[in-house]
Amino acid sequence: MGDGPPSIWEWIARNWDTGRVDSIRNLLTDHLTMSLVPILLSLVVALPLGLACVRWRWLYQPTSGLMNIVYAIPSLPIFMLLISVTGLSQTTVIIPLTFYGMAVLIPAVVDGLGSVPDHVRQSAVAMGFTPLRRLLAVELPIAVPVVLAGLRVVAVSSISLVSVGALIGQGGLGSLFTRAYQNPFMPPVIVGIVLIVALALVADGLLVLAQRLLTPWVRARKGRA
Amino acid sequence: MITFDAVTKRYPDGTVAVDGLSLEAPTGEITVFVGPSGCGKTTSLRMINRMIDATEGQILLDGVPVQGIDPPTLRRGIGYVIQQAGLFPHRRIVDNVATVPYLLGWDRRKARARAMELLERVGLDSALARRYPFQLSGGQQQRVGVARALAADPPVLLMDEPFSAVDPVVRTSLQDELLRLQAELNKTIVFVTHDIDEAIKLGDRVAVLRVGGRLAQLADPKTLLSDPADDFVREFLGRDRGIRRLQFVSTAGLRLRTDLTVEEGFGGGTAEPWALVVSADGAPVGWVADARPDVLEPFGTFVHGRDSMRSALDAALLSPSGCAVGVDENGKVVGVATREALDEALAEAADG
């Protein structure tokens, strides 16, 4: 161990848990918070909005149009706009990511409910389901595969997009990249990329697992084909 | 009994789907609504369980107007079978069948036990109970659909073209199965189809509807075939009405000759041109012509008293002898219907 630059493992060991805000461990926790909250929040908001768009068809065009515009606005100006309200906080990152998630999930909920075959809906009506029970016991469960497919996209993109927050000092693992920009030293960049990709893969894997557990009937269908 | 009392369905754009329909679907019978597309048959069916509400007139269920009954409650008391079965893809077969019992708040175990009983009743292997709908063939799904409609033992069953999406062989077996079930269960069934042959096979009464939702004729199948009300019904019934009507004429009155049978090893020498060789246990073996006693010719059979005149005629046409072999339920020969006997019976059928 001379005076040369430390190896990547040495760098990780030295920076893992320094007790400072920018220890890898703290960055990882921040990153998780700032990606998981928008994922959950966008799902919670997109469900009722999606349902409303199905119930009142005329709502869907304006809603999806608006969501696409939100999706098109680059995150940086949104951050700048929000800083005046929420400051340089995690909330400033969480809010736009939630909107991005909604832009994907509202159509997913609408398409998911649209994937319920008409004869299935008709037979539920004919057997005496009340509208609420039909929604909860028949339509939503059948919409699950389509919604989960949307949720997978949202999970991976949110985890990756959090790093942009580094520009306002709230990027989680993304701040490892800005640090390298100031000082050309590669280990933080590699650690940042590896951890973000690993997080995305774990999240995606969990969702695939959830899909298998929640919708065994989809696997059964593929098994026959 | 289901009563349609001057029922009209008019849509806001002015289209009339059903126009002043009045008829009765008697308790314990199969009433078939048949007609070309656009004749309002499905609309009429759906007005019974209020999936569509009538614009004018009323529908009574055992004298009670359905308008006054809350739709979910009404529907839980009426079985419903639709074309693609409409099974819930996310539920196992047993739970699909138990749907209405669950809705009625039955105990889970009791509902499932009932579902298993019904699967057996419609001729499905209990091993299928754990599967999902996509793992079943179209015919199996349709049987599950029937089992599901029967689960809460509703007195009324509505069937909306339930067998039209399956191949002809499966369709025939599903139709036979329905008739067998109906003989046991005596439900009040309203059955919608566009297939006149299905209507004639299944219906105790057939209501022929014309485009615009007007009743053209309501009659039992035999009357429909022999006495169509007008050109529309005649055309809709299609060709071969006379032959098809014979399937409602019993062979019970068909005169059989018992002096035309011979034992195996017969060497010829009766006064008749043809003789029927019968085995020791009474089963038909073949026809022999008096001139060529060593050559067995093909034969056709019908179950005397159970099969129709159409079957007897068919049996006669299958053999060069021109005679039909009457057998009992066990396949033993009871006699031979000669051309003369068939001719008599046909003349009688043509009269009545």
PDB file of N, CA, C and O in Angstrom, chain B residues 21-84:
ATOM      1  N   LEU B  21     -93.170  -8.336 -27.903  1.00  0.00           N
ATOM      2  CA  LEU B  21     -93.068  -9.792 -27.749  1.00  0.00           C
ATOM      3  C   LEU B  21     -93.929 -10.276 -26.582  1.00  0.00           C
ATOM      4  O   LEU B  21     -93.801  -9.795 -25.459  1.00  0.00           O
ATOM      5  N   SER B  22     -94.831 -11.213 -26.882  1.00  0.00           N
ATOM      6  CA  SER B  22     -95.635 -11.837 -25.835  1.00  0.00           C
ATOM      7  C   SER B  22     -95.531 -13.340 -25.988  1.00  0.00           C
ATOM      8  O   SER B  22     -95.858 -13.884 -27.044  1.00  0.00           O
ATOM      9  N   LEU B  23     -95.034 -13.998 -24.972  1.00  0.00           N
ATOM     10  CA  LEU B  23     -95.011 -15.459 -25.008  1.00  0.00           C
ATOM     11  C   LEU B  23     -94.740 -15.978 -23.602  1.00  0.00           C
ATOM     12  O   LEU B  23     -94.408 -15.215 -22.691  1.00  0.00           O
ATOM     13  N   GLU B  24     -94.920 -17.300 -23.457  1.00  0.00           N
ATOM     14  CA  GLU B  24     -94.653 -17.917 -22.167  1.00  0.00           C
ATOM     15  C   GLU B  24     -93.627 -19.025 -22.328  1.00  0.00           C
ATOM     16  O   GLU B  24     -93.674 -19.774 -23.295  1.00  0.00           O
ATOM     17  N   ALA B  25     -92.690 -19.076 -21.386  1.00  0.00           N
ATOM     18  CA  ALA B  25     -91.750 -20.193 -21.341  1.00  0.00           C
ATOM     19  C   ALA B  25     -92.164 -21.040 -20.144  1.00  0.00           C
ATOM     20  O   ALA B  25     -91.905 -20.668 -18.999  1.00  0.00           O
ATOM     21  N   PRO B  26     -92.856 -22.177 -20.397  1.00  0.00           N
ATOM     22  CA  PRO B  26     -93.440 -22.945 -19.296  1.00  0.00           C
ATOM     23  C   PRO B  26     -92.382 -23.568 -18.375  1.00  0.00           C
ATOM     24  O   PRO B  26     -91.280 -23.882 -18.813  1.00  0.00           O
ATOM     25  N   THR B  27     -92.751 -23.720 -17.130  1.00  0.00           N
ATOM     26  CA  THR B  27     -91.878 -24.322 -16.124  1.00  0.00           C
ATOM     27  C   THR B  27     -91.479 -25.740 -16.532  1.00  0.00           C
ATOM     28  O   THR B  27     -92.309 -26.518 -16.996  1.00  0.00           O
ATOM     29  N   GLY B  28     -90.183 -26.045 -16.379  1.00  0.00           N
ATOM     30  CA  GLY B  28     -89.707 -27.396 -16.632  1.00  0.00           C
ATOM     31  C   GLY B  28     -89.531 -27.737 -18.096  1.00  0.00           C
ATOM     32  O   GLY B  28     -89.275 -28.881 -18.446  1.00  0.00           O
ATOM     33  N   GLU B  29     -89.679 -26.743 -18.973  1.00  0.00           N
ATOM     34  CA  GLU B  29     -89.514 -27.015 -20.401  1.00  0.00           C
ATOM     35  C   GLU B  29     -88.394 -26.185 -20.999  1.00  0.00           C
ATOM     36  O   GLU B  29     -87.993 -25.166 -20.443  1.00  0.00           O
ATOM     37  N   ILE B  30     -87.912 -26.647 -22.159  1.00  0.00           N
ATOM     38  CA  ILE B  30     -86.922 -25.874 -22.893  1.00  0.00           C
ATOM     39  C   ILE B  30     -87.642 -25.054 -23.962  1.00  0.00           C
ATOM     40  O   ILE B  30     -88.290 -25.608 -24.839  1.00  0.00           O
ATOM     41  N   THR B  31     -87.554 -23.739 -23.839  1.00  0.00           N
ATOM     42  CA  THR B  31     -88.103 -22.850 -24.857  1.00  0.00           C
ATOM     43  C   THR B  31     -86.918 -22.281 -25.626  1.00  0.00           C
ATOM     44  O   THR B  31     -86.007 -21.726 -25.033  1.00  0.00           O
ATOM     45  N   VAL B  32     -86.933 -22.456 -26.949  1.00  0.00           N
ATOM     46  CA  VAL B  32     -85.813 -21.976 -27.754  1.00  0.00           C
ATOM     47  C   VAL B  32     -86.222 -20.713 -28.504  1.00  0.00           C
ATOM     48  O   VAL B  32     -87.300 -20.674 -29.100  1.00  0.00           O
ATOM     49  N   PHE B  33     -85.382 -19.680 -28.421  1.00  0.00           N
ATOM     50  CA  PHE B  33     -85.553 -18.492 -29.261  1.00  0.00           C
ATOM     51  C   PHE B  33     -84.610 -18.672 -30.446  1.00  0.00           C
ATOM     52  O   PHE B  33     -83.403 -18.778 -30.257  1.00  0.00           O
ATOM     53  N   VAL B  34     -85.164 -18.716 -31.633  1.00  0.00           N
ATOM     54  CA  VAL B  34     -84.318 -18.911 -32.798  1.00  0.00           C
ATOM     55  C   VAL B  34     -84.666 -17.869 -33.846  1.00  0.00           C
ATOM     56  O   VAL B  34     -85.808 -17.404 -33.919  1.00  0.00           O
ATOM     57  N   GLY B  35     -83.650 -17.503 -34.619  1.00  0.00           N
ATOM     58  CA  GLY B  35     -83.903 -16.524 -35.671  1.00  0.00           C
ATOM     59  C   GLY B  35     -82.582 -16.016 -36.218  1.00  0.00           C
ATOM     60  O   GLY B  35     -81.526 -16.303 -35.660  1.00  0.00           O
ATOM     61  N   PRO B  36     -82.633 -15.280 -37.334  1.00  0.00           N
ATOM     62  CA  PRO B  36     -81.397 -14.747 -37.913  1.00  0.00           C
ATOM     63  C   PRO B  36     -80.807 -13.654 -37.022  1.00  0.00           C
ATOM     64  O   PRO B  36     -81.472 -13.207 -36.080  1.00  0.00           O
ATOM     65  N   SER B  37     -79.572 -13.240 -37.299  1.00  0.00           N
ATOM     66  CA  SER B  37     -78.997 -12.196 -36.459  1.00  0.00           C
ATOM     67  C   SER B  37     -79.792 -10.912 -36.643  1.00  0.00           C
ATOM     68  O   SER B  37     -80.273 -10.613 -37.734  1.00  0.00           O
ATOM     69  N   GLY B  38     -79.960 -10.192 -35.514  1.00  0.00           N
ATOM     70  CA  GLY B  38     -80.759  -8.972 -35.572  1.00  0.00           C
ATOM     71  C   GLY B  38     -82.224  -9.212 -35.266  1.00  0.00           C
ATOM     72  O   GLY B  38     -83.044  -8.306 -35.375  1.00  0.00           O
ATOM     73  N   CYS B  39     -82.563 -10.452 -34.846  1.00  0.00           N
ATOM     74  CA  CYS B  39     -83.972 -10.726 -34.571  1.00  0.00           C
ATOM     75  C   CYS B  39     -84.300 -10.478 -33.101  1.00  0.00           C
ATOM     76  O   CYS B  39     -85.435 -10.651 -32.683  1.00  0.00           O
ATOM     77  N   GLY B  40     -83.294 -10.064 -32.327  1.00  0.00           N
ATOM     78  CA  GLY B  40     -83.568  -9.691 -30.936  1.00  0.00           C
ATOM     79  C   GLY B  40     -83.618 -10.871 -29.968  1.00  0.00           C
ATOM     80  O   GLY B  40     -84.089 -10.717 -28.844  1.00  0.00           O
ATOM     81  N   LYS B  41     -83.105 -12.037 -30.386  1.00  0.00           N
ATOM     82  CA  LYS B  41     -83.224 -13.204 -29.504  1.00  0.00           C
ATOM     83  C   LYS B  41     -82.354 -13.071 -28.253  1.00  0.00           C
ATOM     84  O   LYS B  41     -82.809 -13.383 -27.144  1.00  0.00           O
ATOM     85  N   THR B  42     -81.120 -12.588 -28.428  1.00  0.00           N
ATOM     86  CA  THR B  42     -80.256 -12.412 -27.259  1.00  0.00           C
ATOM     87  C   THR B  42     -80.767 -11.274 -26.373  1.00  0.00           C
ATOM     88  O   THR B  42     -80.761 -11.377 -25.149  1.00  0.00           O
ATOM     89  N   THR B  43     -81.227 -10.201 -27.012  1.00  0.00           N
ATOM     90  CA  THR B  43     -81.804  -9.092 -26.247  1.00  0.00           C
ATOM     91  C   THR B  43     -82.967  -9.583 -25.391  1.00  0.00           C
ATOM     92  O   THR B  43     -83.067  -9.259 -24.206  1.00  0.00           O
ATOM     93  N   SER B  44     -83.836 -10.399 -26.004  1.00  0.00           N
ATOM     94  CA  SER B  44     -84.980 -10.932 -25.258  1.00  0.00           C
ATOM     95  C   SER B  44     -84.512 -11.735 -24.061  1.00  0.00           C
ATOM     96  O   SER B  44     -85.038 -11.609 -22.955  1.00  0.00           O
ATOM     97  N   LEU B  45     -83.489 -12.577 -24.289  1.00  0.00           N
ATOM     98  CA  LEU B  45     -82.964 -13.410 -23.210  1.00  0.00           C
ATOM     99  C   LEU B  45     -82.428 -12.535 -22.072  1.00  0.00           C
ATOM    100  O   LEU B  45     -82.701 -12.769 -20.896  1.00  0.00           O
ATOM    101  N   ARG B  46     -81.670 -11.510 -22.447  1.00  0.00           N
ATOM    102  CA  ARG B  46     -81.025 -10.675 -21.430  1.00  0.00           C
ATOM    103  C   ARG B  46     -81.999  -9.773 -20.680  1.00  0.00           C
ATOM    104  O   ARG B  46     -81.641  -9.217 -19.646  1.00  0.00           O
ATOM    105  N   MET B  47     -83.189  -9.620 -21.233  1.00  0.00           N
ATOM    106  CA  MET B  47     -84.169  -8.831 -20.496  1.00  0.00           C
ATOM    107  C   MET B  47     -84.742  -9.651 -19.339  1.00  0.00           C
ATOM    108  O   MET B  47     -85.248  -9.090 -18.377  1.00  0.00           O
ATOM    109  N   ILE B  48     -84.621 -10.983 -19.435  1.00  0.00           N
ATOM    110  CA  ILE B  48     -85.144 -11.821 -18.350  1.00  0.00           C
ATOM    111  C   ILE B  48     -84.352 -11.584 -17.065  1.00  0.00           C
ATOM    112  O   ILE B  48     -84.921 -11.450 -15.991  1.00  0.00           O
ATOM    113  N   ASN B  49     -82.996 -11.545 -17.182  1.00  0.00           N
ATOM    114  CA  ASN B  49     -82.222 -11.320 -15.952  1.00  0.00           C
ATOM    115  C   ASN B  49     -81.764  -9.856 -15.823  1.00  0.00           C
ATOM    116  O   ASN B  49     -80.846  -9.552 -15.070  1.00  0.00           O
ATOM    117  N   ARG B  50     -82.412  -9.002 -16.591  1.00  0.00           N
ATOM    118  CA  ARG B  50     -82.207  -7.554 -16.500  1.00  0.00           C
ATOM    119  C   ARG B  50     -80.793  -7.099 -16.846  1.00  0.00           C
ATOM    120  O   ARG B  50     -80.340  -6.055 -16.374  1.00  0.00           O
ATOM    121  N   MET B  51     -80.090  -7.881 -17.681  1.00  0.00           N
ATOM    122  CA  MET B  51     -78.835  -7.340 -18.199  1.00  0.00           C
ATOM    123  C   MET B  51     -79.189  -6.230 -19.180  1.00  0.00           C
ATOM    124  O   MET B  51     -78.392  -5.343 -19.463  1.00  0.00           O
ATOM    125  N   ILE B  52     -80.416  -6.325 -19.718  1.00  0.00           N
ATOM    126  CA  ILE B  52     -80.989  -5.253 -20.531  1.00  0.00           C
ATOM    127  C   ILE B  52     -82.388  -5.015 -19.969  1.00  0.00           C
ATOM    128  O   ILE B  52     -83.086  -5.979 -19.645  1.00  0.00           O
ATOM    129  N   ASP B  53     -82.787  -3.772 -19.824  1.00  0.00           N
ATOM    130  CA  ASP B  53     -84.120  -3.507 -19.322  1.00  0.00           C
ATOM    131  C   ASP B  53     -85.073  -3.207 -20.472  1.00  0.00           C
ATOM    132  O   ASP B  53     -84.709  -2.541 -21.439  1.00  0.00           O
ATOM    133  N   ALA B  54     -86.277  -3.745 -20.359  1.00  0.00           N
ATOM    134  CA  ALA B  54     -87.286  -3.533 -21.391  1.00  0.00           C
ATOM    135  C   ALA B  54     -87.730  -2.075 -21.399  1.00  0.00           C
ATOM    136  O   ALA B  54     -87.725  -1.409 -20.367  1.00  0.00           O
ATOM    137  N   THR B  55     -88.083  -1.578 -22.590  1.00  0.00           N
ATOM    138  CA  THR B  55     -88.585  -0.208 -22.700  1.00  0.00           C
ATOM    139  C   THR B  55     -90.075  -0.165 -22.370  1.00  0.00           C
ATOM    140  O   THR B  55     -90.554   0.731 -21.692  1.00  0.00           O
ATOM    141  N   GLU B  56     -90.804  -1.160 -22.927  1.00  0.00           N
ATOM    142  CA  GLU B  56     -92.238  -1.243 -22.656  1.00  0.00           C
ATOM    143  C   GLU B  56     -92.593  -2.684 -22.326  1.00  0.00           C
ATOM    144  O   GLU B  56     -91.869  -3.598 -22.686  1.00  0.00           O
ATOM    145  N   GLY B  57     -93.750  -2.846 -21.678  1.00  0.00           N
ATOM    146  CA  GLY B  57     -94.209  -4.186 -21.322  1.00  0.00           C
ATOM    147  C   GLY B  57     -93.434  -4.715 -20.131  1.00  0.00           C
ATOM    148  O   GLY B  57     -92.584  -4.018 -19.576  1.00  0.00           O
ATOM    149  N   GLN B  58     -93.776  -5.938 -19.741  1.00  0.00           N
ATOM    150  CA  GLN B  58     -93.020  -6.488 -18.623  1.00  0.00           C
ATOM    151  C   GLN B  58     -92.777  -7.977 -18.752  1.00  0.00           C
ATOM    152  O   GLN B  58     -93.429  -8.684 -19.507  1.00  0.00           O
ATOM    153  N   ILE B  59     -91.761  -8.418 -18.011  1.00  0.00           N
ATOM    154  CA  ILE B  59     -91.415  -9.831 -17.977  1.00  0.00           C
ATOM    155  C   ILE B  59     -91.692 -10.319 -16.560  1.00  0.00           C
ATOM    156  O   ILE B  59     -91.268  -9.685 -15.581  1.00  0.00           O
ATOM    157  N   LEU B  60     -92.431 -11.428 -16.482  1.00  0.00           N
ATOM    158  CA  LEU B  60     -92.792 -11.953 -15.170  1.00  0.00           C
ATOM    159  C   LEU B  60     -92.111 -13.288 -14.942  1.00  0.00           C
ATOM    160  O   LEU B  60     -92.030 -14.128 -15.840  1.00  0.00           O
ATOM    161  N   LEU B  61     -91.619 -13.469 -13.727  1.00  0.00           N
ATOM    162  CA  LEU B  61     -90.997 -14.728 -13.336  1.00  0.00           C
ATOM    163  C   LEU B  61     -91.937 -15.343 -12.303  1.00  0.00           C
ATOM    164  O   LEU B  61     -92.057 -14.812 -11.197  1.00  0.00           O
ATOM    165  N   ASP B  62     -92.645 -16.396 -12.699  1.00  0.00           N
ATOM    166  CA  ASP B  62     -93.677 -16.970 -11.839  1.00  0.00           C
ATOM    167  C   ASP B  62     -94.623 -15.877 -11.332  1.00  0.00           C
ATOM    168  O   ASP B  62     -94.964 -15.826 -10.151  1.00  0.00           O
ATOM    169  N   GLY B  63     -94.990 -14.990 -12.225  1.00  0.00           N
ATOM    170  CA  GLY B  63     -95.966 -13.964 -11.891  1.00  0.00           C
ATOM    171  C   GLY B  63     -95.398 -12.701 -11.267  1.00  0.00           C
ATOM    172  O   GLY B  63     -96.120 -11.729 -11.085  1.00  0.00           O
ATOM    173  N   VAL B  64     -94.102 -12.703 -10.948  1.00  0.00           N
ATOM    174  CA  VAL B  64     -93.500 -11.524 -10.312  1.00  0.00           C
ATOM    175  C   VAL B  64     -92.724 -10.730 -11.364  1.00  0.00           C
ATOM    176  O   VAL B  64     -91.859 -11.280 -12.039  1.00  0.00           O
ATOM    177  N   PRO B  65     -93.032  -9.433 -11.528  1.00  0.00           N
ATOM    178  CA  PRO B  65     -92.290  -8.643 -12.524  1.00  0.00           C
ATOM    179  C   PRO B  65     -90.807  -8.542 -12.153  1.00  0.00           C
ATOM    180  O   PRO B  65     -90.482  -8.200 -11.008  1.00  0.00           O
ATOM    181  N   VAL B  66     -89.909  -8.859 -13.113  1.00  0.00           N
ATOM    182  CA  VAL B  66     -88.473  -8.811 -12.812  1.00  0.00           C
ATOM    183  C   VAL B  66     -88.016  -7.382 -12.546  1.00  0.00           C
ATOM    184  O   VAL B  66     -87.011  -7.167 -11.856  1.00  0.00           O
ATOM    185  N   GLN B  67     -88.761  -6.403 -13.088  1.00  0.00           N
ATOM    186  CA  GLN B  67     -88.384  -4.999 -12.879  1.00  0.00           C
ATOM    187  C   GLN B  67     -88.273  -4.636 -11.407  1.00  0.00           C
ATOM    188  O   GLN B  67     -87.517  -3.758 -11.031  1.00  0.00           O
ATOM    189  N   GLY B  68     -89.066  -5.346 -10.593  1.00  0.00           N
ATOM    190  CA  GLY B  68     -89.092  -5.004  -9.183  1.00  0.00           C
ATOM    191  C   GLY B  68     -88.000  -5.675  -8.364  1.00  0.00           C
ATOM    192  O   GLY B  68     -87.871  -5.420  -7.167  1.00  0.00           O
ATOM    193  N   ILE B  69     -87.205  -6.543  -9.009  1.00  0.00           N
ATOM    194  CA  ILE B  69     -86.187  -7.275  -8.251  1.00  0.00           C
ATOM    195  C   ILE B  69     -84.811  -6.656  -8.508  1.00  0.00           C
ATOM    196  O   ILE B  69     -84.465  -6.336  -9.640  1.00  0.00           O
ATOM    197  N   ASP B  70     -84.049  -6.471  -7.430  1.00  0.00           N
ATOM    198  CA  ASP B  70     -82.702  -5.914  -7.531  1.00  0.00           C
ATOM    199  C   ASP B  70     -81.852  -6.831  -8.430  1.00  0.00           C
ATOM    200  O   ASP B  70     -81.804  -8.047  -8.202  1.00  0.00           O
ATOM    201  N   PRO B  71     -81.193  -6.259  -9.492  1.00  0.00           N
ATOM    202  CA  PRO B  71     -80.544  -7.124 -10.486  1.00  0.00           C
ATOM    203  C   PRO B  71     -79.590  -8.195  -9.917  1.00  0.00           C
ATOM    204  O   PRO B  71     -79.733  -9.355 -10.272  1.00  0.00           O
ATOM    205  N   PRO B  72     -78.622  -7.838  -9.027  1.00  0.00           N
ATOM    206  CA  PRO B  72     -77.741  -8.924  -8.550  1.00  0.00           C
ATOM    207  C   PRO B  72     -78.507 -10.066  -7.867  1.00  0.00           C
ATOM    208  O   PRO B  72     -78.203 -11.234  -8.102  1.00  0.00           O
ATOM    209  N   THR B  73     -79.528  -9.732  -7.087  1.00  0.00           N
ATOM    210  CA  THR B  73     -80.312 -10.768  -6.419  1.00  0.00           C
ATOM    211  C   THR B  73     -81.044 -11.629  -7.446  1.00  0.00           C
ATOM    212  O   THR B  73     -81.036 -12.854  -7.375  1.00  0.00           O
ATOM    213  N   LEU B  74     -81.666 -10.956  -8.413  1.00  0.00           N
ATOM    214  CA  LEU B  74     -82.383 -11.656  -9.482  1.00  0.00           C
ATOM    215  C   LEU B  74     -81.454 -12.625 -10.204  1.00  0.00           C
ATOM    216  O   LEU B  74     -81.773 -13.792 -10.419  1.00  0.00           O
ATOM    217  N   ARG B  75     -80.252 -12.132 -10.561  1.00  0.00           N
ATOM    218  CA  ARG B  75     -79.317 -12.917 -11.378  1.00  0.00           C
ATOM    219  C   ARG B  75     -78.750 -14.117 -10.638  1.00  0.00           C
ATOM    220  O   ARG B  75     -78.462 -15.139 -11.242  1.00  0.00           O
ATOM    221  N   ARG B  76     -78.565 -13.977  -9.321  1.00  0.00           N
ATOM    222  CA  ARG B  76     -78.038 -15.118  -8.570  1.00  0.00           C
ATOM    223  C   ARG B  76     -79.016 -16.275  -8.550  1.00  0.00           C
ATOM    224  O   ARG B  76     -78.638 -17.410  -8.288  1.00  0.00           O
ATOM    225  N   GLY B  77     -80.289 -15.970  -8.833  1.00  0.00           N
ATOM    226  CA  GLY B  77     -81.299 -17.027  -8.861  1.00  0.00           C
ATOM    227  C   GLY B  77     -81.572 -17.570 -10.258  1.00  0.00           C
ATOM    228  O   GLY B  77     -82.494 -18.355 -10.451  1.00  0.00           O
ATOM    229  N   ILE B  78     -80.782 -17.115 -11.238  1.00  0.00           N
ATOM    230  CA  ILE B  78     -80.982 -17.547 -12.627  1.00  0.00           C
ATOM    231  C   ILE B  78     -79.634 -17.999 -13.189  1.00  0.00           C
ATOM    232  O   ILE B  78     -78.690 -17.231 -13.215  1.00  0.00           O
ATOM    233  N   GLY B  79     -79.560 -19.254 -13.611  1.00  0.00           N
ATOM    234  CA  GLY B  79     -78.307 -19.741 -14.207  1.00  0.00           C
ATOM    235  C   GLY B  79     -78.109 -19.120 -15.580  1.00  0.00           C
ATOM    236  O   GLY B  79     -79.080 -18.838 -16.283  1.00  0.00           O
ATOM    237  N   TYR B  80     -76.864 -18.893 -15.967  1.00  0.00           N
ATOM    238  CA  TYR B  80     -76.593 -18.245 -17.250  1.00  0.00           C
ATOM    239  C   TYR B  80     -75.397 -18.900 -17.912  1.00  0.00           C
ATOM    240  O   TYR B  80     -74.338 -19.028 -17.304  1.00  0.00           O
ATOM    241  N   VAL B  81     -75.566 -19.313 -19.161  1.00  0.00           N
ATOM    242  CA  VAL B  81     -74.457 -19.916 -19.906  1.00  0.00           C
ATOM    243  C   VAL B  81     -74.277 -19.131 -21.194  1.00  0.00           C
ATOM    244  O   VAL B  81     -75.249 -18.881 -21.906  1.00  0.00           O
ATOM    245  N   ILE B  82     -73.035 -18.696 -21.485  1.00  0.00           N
ATOM    246  CA  ILE B  82     -72.830 -17.948 -22.729  1.00  0.00           C
ATOM    247  C   ILE B  82     -71.872 -18.659 -23.660  1.00  0.00           C
ATOM    248  O   ILE B  82     -71.257 -19.659 -23.306  1.00  0.00           O
ATOM    249  N   GLN B  83     -71.759 -18.085 -24.855  1.00  0.00           N
ATOM    250  CA  GLN B  83     -71.077 -18.754 -25.951  1.00  0.00           C
ATOM    251  C   GLN B  83     -69.649 -19.213 -25.645  1.00  0.00           C
ATOM    252  O   GLN B  83     -69.336 -20.375 -25.794  1.00  0.00           O
ATOM    253  N   GLN B  84     -68.785 -18.288 -25.199  1.00  0.00           N
ATOM    254  CA  GLN B  84     -67.395 -18.716 -24.947  1.00  0.00           C
ATOM    255  C   GLN B  84     -67.217 -19.175 -23.511  1.00  0.00           C
ATOM    256  O   GLN B  84     -66.136 -19.098 -22.961  1.00  0.00           O
TER     257      GLN B  84
END
